[in-house]
Short mmCIF file of C-alpha atoms in Angstrom, two decimals:
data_model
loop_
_atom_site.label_atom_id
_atom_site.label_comp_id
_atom_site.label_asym_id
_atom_site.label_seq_id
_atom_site.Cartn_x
_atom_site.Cartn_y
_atom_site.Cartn_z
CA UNK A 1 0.00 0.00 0.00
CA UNK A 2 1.03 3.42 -0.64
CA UNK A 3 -0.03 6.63 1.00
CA UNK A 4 -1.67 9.28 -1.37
CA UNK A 5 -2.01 12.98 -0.94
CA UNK A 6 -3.90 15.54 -3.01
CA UNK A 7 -5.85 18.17 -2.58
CA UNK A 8 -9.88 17.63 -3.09
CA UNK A 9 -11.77 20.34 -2.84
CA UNK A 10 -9.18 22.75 -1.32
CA UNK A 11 -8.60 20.26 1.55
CA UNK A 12 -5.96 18.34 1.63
CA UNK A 13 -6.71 14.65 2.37
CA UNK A 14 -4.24 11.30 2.66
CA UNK A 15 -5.74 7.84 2.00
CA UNK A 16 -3.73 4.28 1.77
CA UNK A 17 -4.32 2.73 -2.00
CA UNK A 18 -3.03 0.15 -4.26
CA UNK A 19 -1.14 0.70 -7.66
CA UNK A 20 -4.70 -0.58 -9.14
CA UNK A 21 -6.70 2.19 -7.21
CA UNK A 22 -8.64 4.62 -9.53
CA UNK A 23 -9.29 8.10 -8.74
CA UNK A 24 -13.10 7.06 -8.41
CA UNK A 25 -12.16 4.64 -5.71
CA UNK A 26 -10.30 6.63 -3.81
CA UNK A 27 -12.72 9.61 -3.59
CA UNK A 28 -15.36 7.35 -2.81
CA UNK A 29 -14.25 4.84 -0.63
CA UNK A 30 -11.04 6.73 0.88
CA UNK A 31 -12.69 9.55 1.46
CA UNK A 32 -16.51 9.03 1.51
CA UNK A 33 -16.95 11.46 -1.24
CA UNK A 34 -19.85 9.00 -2.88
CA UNK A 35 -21.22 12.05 -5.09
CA UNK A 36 -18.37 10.93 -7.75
CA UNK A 37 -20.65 8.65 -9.42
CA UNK A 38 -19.73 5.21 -11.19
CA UNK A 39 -22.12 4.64 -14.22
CA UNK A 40 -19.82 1.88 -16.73
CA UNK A 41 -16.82 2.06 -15.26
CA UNK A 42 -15.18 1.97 -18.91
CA UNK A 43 -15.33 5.73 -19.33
CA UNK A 44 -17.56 5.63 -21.54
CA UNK A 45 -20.59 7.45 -19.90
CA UNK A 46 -19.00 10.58 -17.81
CA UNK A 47 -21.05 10.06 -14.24
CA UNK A 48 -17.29 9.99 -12.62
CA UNK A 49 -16.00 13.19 -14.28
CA UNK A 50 -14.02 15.25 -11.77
CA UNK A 51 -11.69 18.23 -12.69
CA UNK A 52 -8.05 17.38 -11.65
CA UNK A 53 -5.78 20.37 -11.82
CA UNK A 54 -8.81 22.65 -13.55
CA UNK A 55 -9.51 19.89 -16.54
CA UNK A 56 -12.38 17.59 -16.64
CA UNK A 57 -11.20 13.89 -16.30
CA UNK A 58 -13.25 10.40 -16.20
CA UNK A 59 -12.07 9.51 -12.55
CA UNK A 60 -12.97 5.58 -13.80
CA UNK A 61 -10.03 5.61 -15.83
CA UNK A 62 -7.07 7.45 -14.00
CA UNK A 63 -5.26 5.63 -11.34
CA UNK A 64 -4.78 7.71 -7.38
CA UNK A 65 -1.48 7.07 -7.86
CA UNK A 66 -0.98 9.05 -11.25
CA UNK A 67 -2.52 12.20 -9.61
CA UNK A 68 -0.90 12.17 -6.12
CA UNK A 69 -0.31 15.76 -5.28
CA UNK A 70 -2.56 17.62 -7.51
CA UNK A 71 -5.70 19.46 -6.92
CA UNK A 72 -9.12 17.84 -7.14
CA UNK A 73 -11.98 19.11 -7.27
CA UNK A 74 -15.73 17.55 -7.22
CA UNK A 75 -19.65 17.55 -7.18
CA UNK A 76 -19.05 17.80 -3.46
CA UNK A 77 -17.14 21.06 -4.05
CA UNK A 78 -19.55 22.73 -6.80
CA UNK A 79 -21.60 24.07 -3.54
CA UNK A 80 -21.22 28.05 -2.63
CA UNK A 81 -19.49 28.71 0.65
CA UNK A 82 -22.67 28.60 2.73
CA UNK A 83 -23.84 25.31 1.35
CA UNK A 84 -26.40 26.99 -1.09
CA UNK A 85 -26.32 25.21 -4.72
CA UNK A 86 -23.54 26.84 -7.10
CA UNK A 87 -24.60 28.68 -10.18
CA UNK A 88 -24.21 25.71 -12.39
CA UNK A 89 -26.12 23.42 -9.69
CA UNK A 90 -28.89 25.91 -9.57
CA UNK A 91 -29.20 25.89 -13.12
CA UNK A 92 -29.94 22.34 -13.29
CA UNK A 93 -32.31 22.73 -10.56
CA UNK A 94 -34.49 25.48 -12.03
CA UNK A 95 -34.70 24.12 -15.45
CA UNK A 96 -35.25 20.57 -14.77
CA UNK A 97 -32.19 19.22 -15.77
CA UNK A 98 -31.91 16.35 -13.88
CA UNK A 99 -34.61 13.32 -13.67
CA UNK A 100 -33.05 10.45 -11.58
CA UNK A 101 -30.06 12.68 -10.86
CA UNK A 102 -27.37 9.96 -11.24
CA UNK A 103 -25.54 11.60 -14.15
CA UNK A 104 -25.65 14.55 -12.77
CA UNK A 105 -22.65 15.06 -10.88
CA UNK A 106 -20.47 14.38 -14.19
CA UNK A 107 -22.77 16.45 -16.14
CA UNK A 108 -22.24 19.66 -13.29
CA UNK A 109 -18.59 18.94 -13.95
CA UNK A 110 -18.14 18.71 -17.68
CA UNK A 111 -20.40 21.78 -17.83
CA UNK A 112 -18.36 23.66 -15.05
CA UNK A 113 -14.79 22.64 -17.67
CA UNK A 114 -16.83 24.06 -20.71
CA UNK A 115 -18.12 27.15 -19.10
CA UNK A 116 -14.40 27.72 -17.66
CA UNK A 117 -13.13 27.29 -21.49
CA UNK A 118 -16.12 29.40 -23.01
CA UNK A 119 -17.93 31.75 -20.64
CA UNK A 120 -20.69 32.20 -23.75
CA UNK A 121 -21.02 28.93 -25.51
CA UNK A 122 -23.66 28.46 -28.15
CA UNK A 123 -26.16 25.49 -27.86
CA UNK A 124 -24.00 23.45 -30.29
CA UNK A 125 -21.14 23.99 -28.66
CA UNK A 126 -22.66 22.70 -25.25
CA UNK A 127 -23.95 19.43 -27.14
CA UNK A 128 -20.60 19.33 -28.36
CA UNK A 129 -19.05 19.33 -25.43
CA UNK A 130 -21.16 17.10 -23.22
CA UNK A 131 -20.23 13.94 -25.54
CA UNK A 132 -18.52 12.53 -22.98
CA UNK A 133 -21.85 12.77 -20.86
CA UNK A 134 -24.54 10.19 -21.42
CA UNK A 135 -28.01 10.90 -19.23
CA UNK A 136 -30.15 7.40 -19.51
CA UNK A 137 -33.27 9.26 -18.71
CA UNK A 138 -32.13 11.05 -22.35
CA UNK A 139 -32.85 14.13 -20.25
CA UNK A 140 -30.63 16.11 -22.72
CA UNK A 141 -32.82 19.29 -23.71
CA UNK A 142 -33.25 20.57 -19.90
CA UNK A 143 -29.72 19.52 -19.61
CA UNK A 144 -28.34 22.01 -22.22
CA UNK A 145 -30.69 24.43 -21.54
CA UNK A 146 -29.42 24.89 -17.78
CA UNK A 147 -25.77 24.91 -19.14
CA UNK A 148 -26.93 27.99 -21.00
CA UNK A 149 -28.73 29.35 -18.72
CA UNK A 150 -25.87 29.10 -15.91
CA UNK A 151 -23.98 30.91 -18.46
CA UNK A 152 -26.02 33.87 -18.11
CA UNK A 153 -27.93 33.68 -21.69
CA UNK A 154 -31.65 33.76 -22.36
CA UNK A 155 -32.98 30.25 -22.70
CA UNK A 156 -36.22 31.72 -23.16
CA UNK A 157 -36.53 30.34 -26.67
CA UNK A 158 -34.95 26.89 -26.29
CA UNK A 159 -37.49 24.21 -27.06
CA UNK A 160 -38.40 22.56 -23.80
CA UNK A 161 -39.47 19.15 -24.98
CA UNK B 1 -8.57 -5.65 -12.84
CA UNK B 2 -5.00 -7.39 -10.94
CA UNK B 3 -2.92 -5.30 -9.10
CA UNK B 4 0.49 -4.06 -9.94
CA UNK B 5 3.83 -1.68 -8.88
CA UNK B 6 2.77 1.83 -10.13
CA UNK B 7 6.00 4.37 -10.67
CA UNK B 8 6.22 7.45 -12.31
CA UNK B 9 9.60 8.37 -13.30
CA UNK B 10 10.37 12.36 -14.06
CA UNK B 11 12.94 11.41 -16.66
CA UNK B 12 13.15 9.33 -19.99
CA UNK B 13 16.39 7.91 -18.35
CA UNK B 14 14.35 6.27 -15.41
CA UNK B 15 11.20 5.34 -17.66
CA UNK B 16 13.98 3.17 -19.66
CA UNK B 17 15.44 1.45 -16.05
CA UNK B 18 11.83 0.92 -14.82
CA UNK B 19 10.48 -0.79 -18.09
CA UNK B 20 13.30 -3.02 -18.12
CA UNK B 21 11.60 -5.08 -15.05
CA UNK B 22 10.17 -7.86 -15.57
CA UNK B 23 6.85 -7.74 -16.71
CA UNK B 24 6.48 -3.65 -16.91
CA UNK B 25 4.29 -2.06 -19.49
CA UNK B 26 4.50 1.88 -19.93
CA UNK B 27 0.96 3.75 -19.36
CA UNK B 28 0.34 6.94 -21.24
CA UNK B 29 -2.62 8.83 -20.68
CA UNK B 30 -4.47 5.29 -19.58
CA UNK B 31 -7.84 5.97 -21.64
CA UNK B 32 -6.93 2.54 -23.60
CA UNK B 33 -4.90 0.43 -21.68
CA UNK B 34 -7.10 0.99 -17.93
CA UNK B 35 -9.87 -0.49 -19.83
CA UNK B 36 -8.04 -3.21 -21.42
CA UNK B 37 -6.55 -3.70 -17.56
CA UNK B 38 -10.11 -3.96 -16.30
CA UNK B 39 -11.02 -6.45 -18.70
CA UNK B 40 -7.58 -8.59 -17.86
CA UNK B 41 -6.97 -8.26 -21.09
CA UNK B 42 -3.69 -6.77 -20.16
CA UNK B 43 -2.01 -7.19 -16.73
CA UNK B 44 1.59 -5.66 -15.87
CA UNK B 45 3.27 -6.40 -12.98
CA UNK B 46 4.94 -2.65 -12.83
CA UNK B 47 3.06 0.12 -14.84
CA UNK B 48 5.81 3.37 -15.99
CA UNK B 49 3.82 6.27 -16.24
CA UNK B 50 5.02 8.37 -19.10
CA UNK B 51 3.39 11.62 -18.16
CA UNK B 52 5.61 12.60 -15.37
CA UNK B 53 8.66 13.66 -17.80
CA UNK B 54 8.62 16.95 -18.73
CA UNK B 55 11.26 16.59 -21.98
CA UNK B 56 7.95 14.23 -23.58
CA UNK B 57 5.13 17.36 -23.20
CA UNK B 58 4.09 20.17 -25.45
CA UNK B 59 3.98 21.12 -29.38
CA UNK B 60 6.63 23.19 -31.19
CA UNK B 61 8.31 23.99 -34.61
CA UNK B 62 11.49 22.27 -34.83
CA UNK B 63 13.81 20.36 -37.38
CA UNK B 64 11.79 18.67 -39.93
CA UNK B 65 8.09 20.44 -39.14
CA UNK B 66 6.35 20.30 -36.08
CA UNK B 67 7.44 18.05 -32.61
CA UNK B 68 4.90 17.04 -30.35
CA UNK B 69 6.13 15.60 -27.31
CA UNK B 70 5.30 11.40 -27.16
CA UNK B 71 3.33 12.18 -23.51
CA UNK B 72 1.13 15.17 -24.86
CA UNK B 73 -2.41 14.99 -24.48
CA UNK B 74 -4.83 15.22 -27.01
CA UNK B 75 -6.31 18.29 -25.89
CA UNK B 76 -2.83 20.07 -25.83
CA UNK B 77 -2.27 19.52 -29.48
CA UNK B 78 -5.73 20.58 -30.27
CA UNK B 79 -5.38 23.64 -28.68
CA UNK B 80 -1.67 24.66 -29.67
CA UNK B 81 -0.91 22.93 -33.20
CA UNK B 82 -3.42 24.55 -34.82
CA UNK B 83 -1.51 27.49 -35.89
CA UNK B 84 1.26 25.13 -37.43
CA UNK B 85 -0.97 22.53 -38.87
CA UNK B 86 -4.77 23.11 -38.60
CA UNK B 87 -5.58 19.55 -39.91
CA UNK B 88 -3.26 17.79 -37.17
CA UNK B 89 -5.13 20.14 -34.28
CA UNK B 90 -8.59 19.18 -35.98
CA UNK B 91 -7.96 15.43 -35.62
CA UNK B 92 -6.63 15.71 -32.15
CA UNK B 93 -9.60 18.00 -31.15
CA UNK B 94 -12.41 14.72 -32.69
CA UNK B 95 -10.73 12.07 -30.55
CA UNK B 96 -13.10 10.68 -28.09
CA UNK B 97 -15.32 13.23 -25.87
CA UNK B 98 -13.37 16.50 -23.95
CA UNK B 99 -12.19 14.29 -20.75
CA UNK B 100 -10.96 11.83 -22.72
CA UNK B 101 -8.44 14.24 -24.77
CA UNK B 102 -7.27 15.88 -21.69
CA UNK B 103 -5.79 12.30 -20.48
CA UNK B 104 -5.27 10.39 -24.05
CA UNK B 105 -1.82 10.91 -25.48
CA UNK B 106 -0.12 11.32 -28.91
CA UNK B 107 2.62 8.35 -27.85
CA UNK B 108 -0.13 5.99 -25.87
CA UNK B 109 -2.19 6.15 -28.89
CA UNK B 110 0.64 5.63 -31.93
CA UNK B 111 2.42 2.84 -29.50
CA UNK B 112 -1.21 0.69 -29.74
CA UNK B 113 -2.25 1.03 -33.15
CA UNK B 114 -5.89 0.59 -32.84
CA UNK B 115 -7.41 0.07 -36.33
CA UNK B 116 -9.60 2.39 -35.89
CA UNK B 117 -7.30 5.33 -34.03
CA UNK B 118 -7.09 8.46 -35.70
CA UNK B 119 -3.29 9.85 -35.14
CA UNK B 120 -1.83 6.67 -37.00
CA UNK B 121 -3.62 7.99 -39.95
CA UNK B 122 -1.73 11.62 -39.39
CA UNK B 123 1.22 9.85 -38.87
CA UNK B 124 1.37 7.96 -41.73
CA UNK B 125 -0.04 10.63 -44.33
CA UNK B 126 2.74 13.24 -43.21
CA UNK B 127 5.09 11.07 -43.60
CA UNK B 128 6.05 11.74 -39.88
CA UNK B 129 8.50 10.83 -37.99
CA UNK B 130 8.07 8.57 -35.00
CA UNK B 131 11.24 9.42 -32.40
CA UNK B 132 11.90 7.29 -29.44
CA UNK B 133 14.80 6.87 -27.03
CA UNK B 134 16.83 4.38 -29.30
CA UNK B 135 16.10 5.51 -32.95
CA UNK B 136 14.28 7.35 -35.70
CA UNK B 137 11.66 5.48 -37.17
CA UNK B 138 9.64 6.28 -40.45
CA UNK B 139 5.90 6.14 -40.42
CA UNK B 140 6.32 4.50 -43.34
CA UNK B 141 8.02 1.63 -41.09
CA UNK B 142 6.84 2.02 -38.26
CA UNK B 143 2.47 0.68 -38.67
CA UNK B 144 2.97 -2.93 -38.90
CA UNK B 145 -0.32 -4.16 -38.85
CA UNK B 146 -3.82 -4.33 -35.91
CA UNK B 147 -2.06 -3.46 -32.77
CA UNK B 148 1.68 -4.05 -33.52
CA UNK B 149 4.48 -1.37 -34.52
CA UNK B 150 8.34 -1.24 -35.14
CA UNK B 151 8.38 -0.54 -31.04
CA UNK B 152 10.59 -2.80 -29.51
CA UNK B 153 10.21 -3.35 -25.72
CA UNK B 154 10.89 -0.98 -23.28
CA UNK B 155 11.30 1.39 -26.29
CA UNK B 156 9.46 4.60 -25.70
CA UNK B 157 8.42 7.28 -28.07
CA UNK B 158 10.05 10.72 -27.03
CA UNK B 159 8.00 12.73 -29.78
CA UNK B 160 6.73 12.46 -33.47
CA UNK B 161 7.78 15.12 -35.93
CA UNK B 162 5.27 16.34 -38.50
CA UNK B 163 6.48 17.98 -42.10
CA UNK B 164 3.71 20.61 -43.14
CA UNK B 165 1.65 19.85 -45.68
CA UNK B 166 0.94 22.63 -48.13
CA UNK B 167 -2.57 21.30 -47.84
CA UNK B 168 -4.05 18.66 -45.79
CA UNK B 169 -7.70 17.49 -44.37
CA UNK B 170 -8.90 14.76 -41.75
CA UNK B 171 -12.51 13.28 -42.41
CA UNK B 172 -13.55 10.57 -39.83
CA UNK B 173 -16.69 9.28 -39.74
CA UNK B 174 -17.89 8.66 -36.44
CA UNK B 175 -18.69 5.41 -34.57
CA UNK B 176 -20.76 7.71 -32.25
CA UNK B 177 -20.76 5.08 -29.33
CA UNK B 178 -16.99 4.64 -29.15
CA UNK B 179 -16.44 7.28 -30.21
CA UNK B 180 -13.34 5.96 -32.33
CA UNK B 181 -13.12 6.22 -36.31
CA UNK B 182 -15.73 4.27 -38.32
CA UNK B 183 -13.81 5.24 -41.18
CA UNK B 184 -11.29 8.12 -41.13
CA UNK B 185 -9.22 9.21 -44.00
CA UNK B 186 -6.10 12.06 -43.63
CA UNK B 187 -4.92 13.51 -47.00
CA UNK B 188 -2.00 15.59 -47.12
CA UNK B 189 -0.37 17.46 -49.93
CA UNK B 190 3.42 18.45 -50.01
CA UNK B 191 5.58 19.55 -52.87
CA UNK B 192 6.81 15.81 -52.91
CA UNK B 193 2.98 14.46 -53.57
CA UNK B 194 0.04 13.79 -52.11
CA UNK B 195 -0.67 10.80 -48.89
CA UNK B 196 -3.24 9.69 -48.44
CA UNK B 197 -3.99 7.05 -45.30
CA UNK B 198 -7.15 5.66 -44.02
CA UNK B 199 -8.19 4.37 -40.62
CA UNK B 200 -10.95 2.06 -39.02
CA UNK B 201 -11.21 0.06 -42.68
CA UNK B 202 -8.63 -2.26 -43.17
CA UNK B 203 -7.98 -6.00 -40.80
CA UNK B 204 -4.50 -4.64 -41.10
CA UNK B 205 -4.43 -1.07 -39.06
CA UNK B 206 -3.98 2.32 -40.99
CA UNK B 207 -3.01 1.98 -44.57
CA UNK B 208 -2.28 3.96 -47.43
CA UNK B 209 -4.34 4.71 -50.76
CA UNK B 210 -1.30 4.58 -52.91
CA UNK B 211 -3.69 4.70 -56.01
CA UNK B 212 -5.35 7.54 -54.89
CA UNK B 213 -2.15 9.16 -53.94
CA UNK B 214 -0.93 8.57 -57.32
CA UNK B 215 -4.49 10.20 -59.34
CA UNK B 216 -4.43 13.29 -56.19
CA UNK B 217 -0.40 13.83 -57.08
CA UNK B 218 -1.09 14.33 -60.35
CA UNK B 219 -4.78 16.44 -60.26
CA UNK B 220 -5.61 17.76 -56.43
CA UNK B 221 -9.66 17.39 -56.65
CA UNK B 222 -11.82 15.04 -55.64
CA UNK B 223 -12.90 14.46 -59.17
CA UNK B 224 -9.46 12.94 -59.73
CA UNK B 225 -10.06 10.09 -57.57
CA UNK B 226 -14.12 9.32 -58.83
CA UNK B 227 -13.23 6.40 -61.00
CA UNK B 228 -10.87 4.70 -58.50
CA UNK B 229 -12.34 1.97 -56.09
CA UNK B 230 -10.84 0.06 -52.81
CA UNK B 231 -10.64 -3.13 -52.44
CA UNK B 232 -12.44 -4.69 -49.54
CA UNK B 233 -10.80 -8.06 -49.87
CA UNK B 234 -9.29 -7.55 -46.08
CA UNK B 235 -11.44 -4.49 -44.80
CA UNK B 236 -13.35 -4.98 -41.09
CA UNK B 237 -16.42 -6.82 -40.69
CA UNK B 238 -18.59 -6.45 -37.74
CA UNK B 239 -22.00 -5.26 -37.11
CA UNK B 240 -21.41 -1.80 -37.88
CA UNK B 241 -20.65 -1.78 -41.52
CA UNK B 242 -19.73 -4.41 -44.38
CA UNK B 243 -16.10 -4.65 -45.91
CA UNK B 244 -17.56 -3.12 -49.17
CA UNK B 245 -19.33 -0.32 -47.35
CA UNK B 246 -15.88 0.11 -45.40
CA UNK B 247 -14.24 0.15 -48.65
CA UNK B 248 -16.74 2.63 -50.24
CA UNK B 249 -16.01 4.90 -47.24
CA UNK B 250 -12.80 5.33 -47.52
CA UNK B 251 -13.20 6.67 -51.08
CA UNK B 252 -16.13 9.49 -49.95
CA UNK B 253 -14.34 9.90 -47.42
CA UNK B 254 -10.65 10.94 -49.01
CA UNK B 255 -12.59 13.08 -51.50
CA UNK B 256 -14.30 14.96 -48.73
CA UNK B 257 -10.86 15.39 -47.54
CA UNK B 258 -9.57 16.75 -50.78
CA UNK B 259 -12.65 18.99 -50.88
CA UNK B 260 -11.91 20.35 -47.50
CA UNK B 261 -8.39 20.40 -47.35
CA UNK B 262 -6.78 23.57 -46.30
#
C-alpha cells in the first residue's frame, strides 16, 4: 500500500491505495466522497468526471497514484461557501435538468470545464461538449438548456421538450 | 482488474530502467490500456507512467516540421498545433469526448495502433517521424499491422515530428458510441505528392491509398479520384458496416478530404 495525498476540494486529504486504485475509488471509498458517481466504469458514460488540476477527467479511468499531489476538485465542491447550490447546480435545478439525478454530478462537472473554457457557448457547442456525458433518462434538452442558462444567456426560446 | 507496482519516473532515463523489469508495461494517458486492464486483457506487474517527464510534453516547430512531445495529451495539441498545422489540431480535437483528450496521449495512442485510431492515420499521411529513445523510425516503417508497430520493448516514443503539408484534411466518420473512427481518411499534400492514409477500414491497421495518392499527385480534386475503387478483400467486418461499405467509405471519405483540405 502506498499513501496518497492531493488536494480535493481545497482540503488536503491522505488515504492508503493500491497501484490498481482509480481516482473514483479513492474519492469514494477513501474519502466518503460517494457524489463521484460510477455509471460503466469503462469511461464511456461521464457520471465519474471530476476536474483534476482545472480539466475535466473520467475519474474511472485514472489511477490515485498518477494524480498524487494535484488538486481535485468535485460535485461535493460545486456548492457556494454557505452550502447553497452553485450557479451551475442551480441551473440544473431550475430548469429541470436532472430526472433520476445519477448523471448529474459528471454532467455539473463537464459543464463547469466548458463554461471555464467558453464563458458564452452556443447550444451546439454545449452538445458538443457534453459527448462525454450520457443521461439514460435522455434528459438532454433541460440539460443544455441549464448549461446555457448558468452561463447567463436567455434560454427563453430553447425548445423545452 | 490485478494489481500491480505503479512508478512514475520524471525522466526518460528512469522510464527506460523501470520498463526493463520484468513484466512492466509503460501507461500513457491510460484511456486505452485501464480499460483493457479492467477487462484482464492486459495485466503488468509494474506500470511506468510516461506523463511525469517533462522533456515528452508540449507542441513546437522544430527540425523537420512540427514536434509534439510522445506524452502530450490530445487536448494540448488541439489547442496549440493549430496554428502550425490546422488539420493535425482538428484530428486531435475529434478524438473521443473533452475528458478523454485531456488524459489520451499522442505516444499511448501511436504505440497501440488501434485500427480504428485516428493519429496513426496523421502519422502515416505526413510522412512523420516517430522518435523514441533508441532511434528514428519512419511512419512508413513504423504501422505494422492491428495493434503491432516497429516498437521494440521498453522502447518509448520521445516525440513524433510532423512535415507541413501545403494542404491537408482529416474526415472521420464517427462510430458515435466509441467514439473511435468508423472510417477516417487524412490527406496531405506536399511539394513531394500527395498521402493519403485511411483508418478504421482495413484487418490490417492504418493503410495507405497509394492509387489515390498517385491520381491526387497528379490532379488535387476530388474528381481525380471518382473512378478509382478500394478493395475490400481484407477491410473490417462487424456489425457496424460491411467490408464493401468500409471500402466505399474510404473513397467518400478521401474526396471529402480533398474537398476540404486547407
Amino acid at each position: 500500500m502506498t499513501k496518497v495525498t492531493m488536494t480535493v476540494n481545497g482540503k488536503s486529504v491522505s488515504a492508503e491505495t493500491e497501484g490498481r486504485t482509480l481516482l473514483s475509488a479513492f474519492l469514494r471509498e477513501g474519502l466518503g466522497l460517494t457524489g463521484t458517481h460510477i455509471g460503466c466504469d469503462t469511461s464511456q458514460c461521464g457520471a465519474c468526471v471530476v476536474h483534476v488540476d482545472g480539466k475535466a477527467v473520467k475519474s474511472c479511468s485514472v489511477f490515485a497514484q498518477d494524480v498524487a499531489g494535484a488538486s481535485v476538485k468535485t460535485i461535493e465542491g460545486m456548492a457556494n461557501a454557505d452550502g447553497s447550490l452553485g450557479v451551475i447546480q442551480q441551473a440544473f435545478q431550475d430548469h429541470h435538468g436532472l430526472q433520476c439525478g445519477f448523471c448529474t454530478p459528471g454532467m455539473v462537472m463537464s459543464a463547469a470545464a466548458l463554461l471555464a473554457e467558453n464563458s458564452k457557448p452556443s447550444e451546439a457547442d454545449v452538445r458538443h461538449y457534453l459527448e462525454g456525458n450520457i443521461c439514460r433518462c435522455t434528459g438532454y434538452h433541460n440539460i443544455v438548456k441549464a448549461v446555457m442558462a448558468a452561463s447567463g444567456q436567455d434560454v427563453s426560446a430553447l425548445a423545452a421538450e | 482488474m490485478h494489481n500491480f507496482d505503479f512508478v512514475k519516473p520524471a525522466s526518460v532515463a528512469d522510464a527506460v530502467a523501470a520498463l526493463s523489469t520484468e513484466g512492466a508495461q509503460a501507461l500513457g494517458g491510460g484511456q486505452t490500456l485501464i480499460a483493457t486492464m479492467k477487462q484482464r486483457l492486459a495485466d503488468p506487474a509494474v506500470l511506468v507512467s510516461l506523463t511525469g517527464i517533462a522533456d515528452l510534453q508540449g507542441v513546437c516547430m522544430g527540425d523537420g516540421g512540427l514536434h509534439v512531445g510522445g506524452a502530450t495529451p490530445h487536448a494540448v495539441v488541439a489547442r496549440e498545433a493549430g496554428k502550425y498545422y490546422p488539420a493535425l489540431a482538428h484530428l486531435a480535437g475529434g478524438i473521443g469526448d473533452p475528458a478523454v483528450r485531456n488524459k489520451g496521449t499522442i505516444g499511448g495512442s501511436l504505440a497501440n495502433n488501434d485500427p480504428a485510431a485516428c493519429y496513426p492515420s496523421a502519422a502515416l499521411a505526413s510522412g512523420a517521424t516517430i522518435v523514441t529513445n533508441r532511434r528514428k523510425i519512419a511512419a512508413d516503417d513504423y504501422f505494422q499491422g492491428m495493434f503491432s508497430t516497429a516498437l521494440d520493448e521498453g522502447e518509448i516514443i520521445t516525440s513524433v515530428v510532423f512535415p507541413i503539408p501545403e494542404k491537408a484534411s482529416y474526415v472521420k466518420f464517427n462510430q458515435p458510441a466509441s467514439r473511435f473512427a468508423l472510417t477516417g481518411v487524412f490527406v496531405a499534400k506536399y511539394a513531394g505528392g500527395v498521402r493519403v492514409a485511411a483508418t478504421g477500414a482495413s484487418n490490417n491497421g492504418v493503410f495507405r491509398w497509394k492509387a489515390a495518392e498517385q491520381a491526387l499527385s497528379a490532379n488535387f480534386a476530388a474528381s481525380a479520384i471518382a473512378g478509382l475503387t478500394v478493395d475490400d478483400a481484407d477491410m473490417i467486418s462487424d456489425l457496424h458496416g460491411t467490408p464493401a461499405y468500409r471500402a466505399n467509405l474510404v473513397k467518400v471519405l478521401a474526396g471529402r478530404a480533398v474537398s476540404a483540405a486547407t
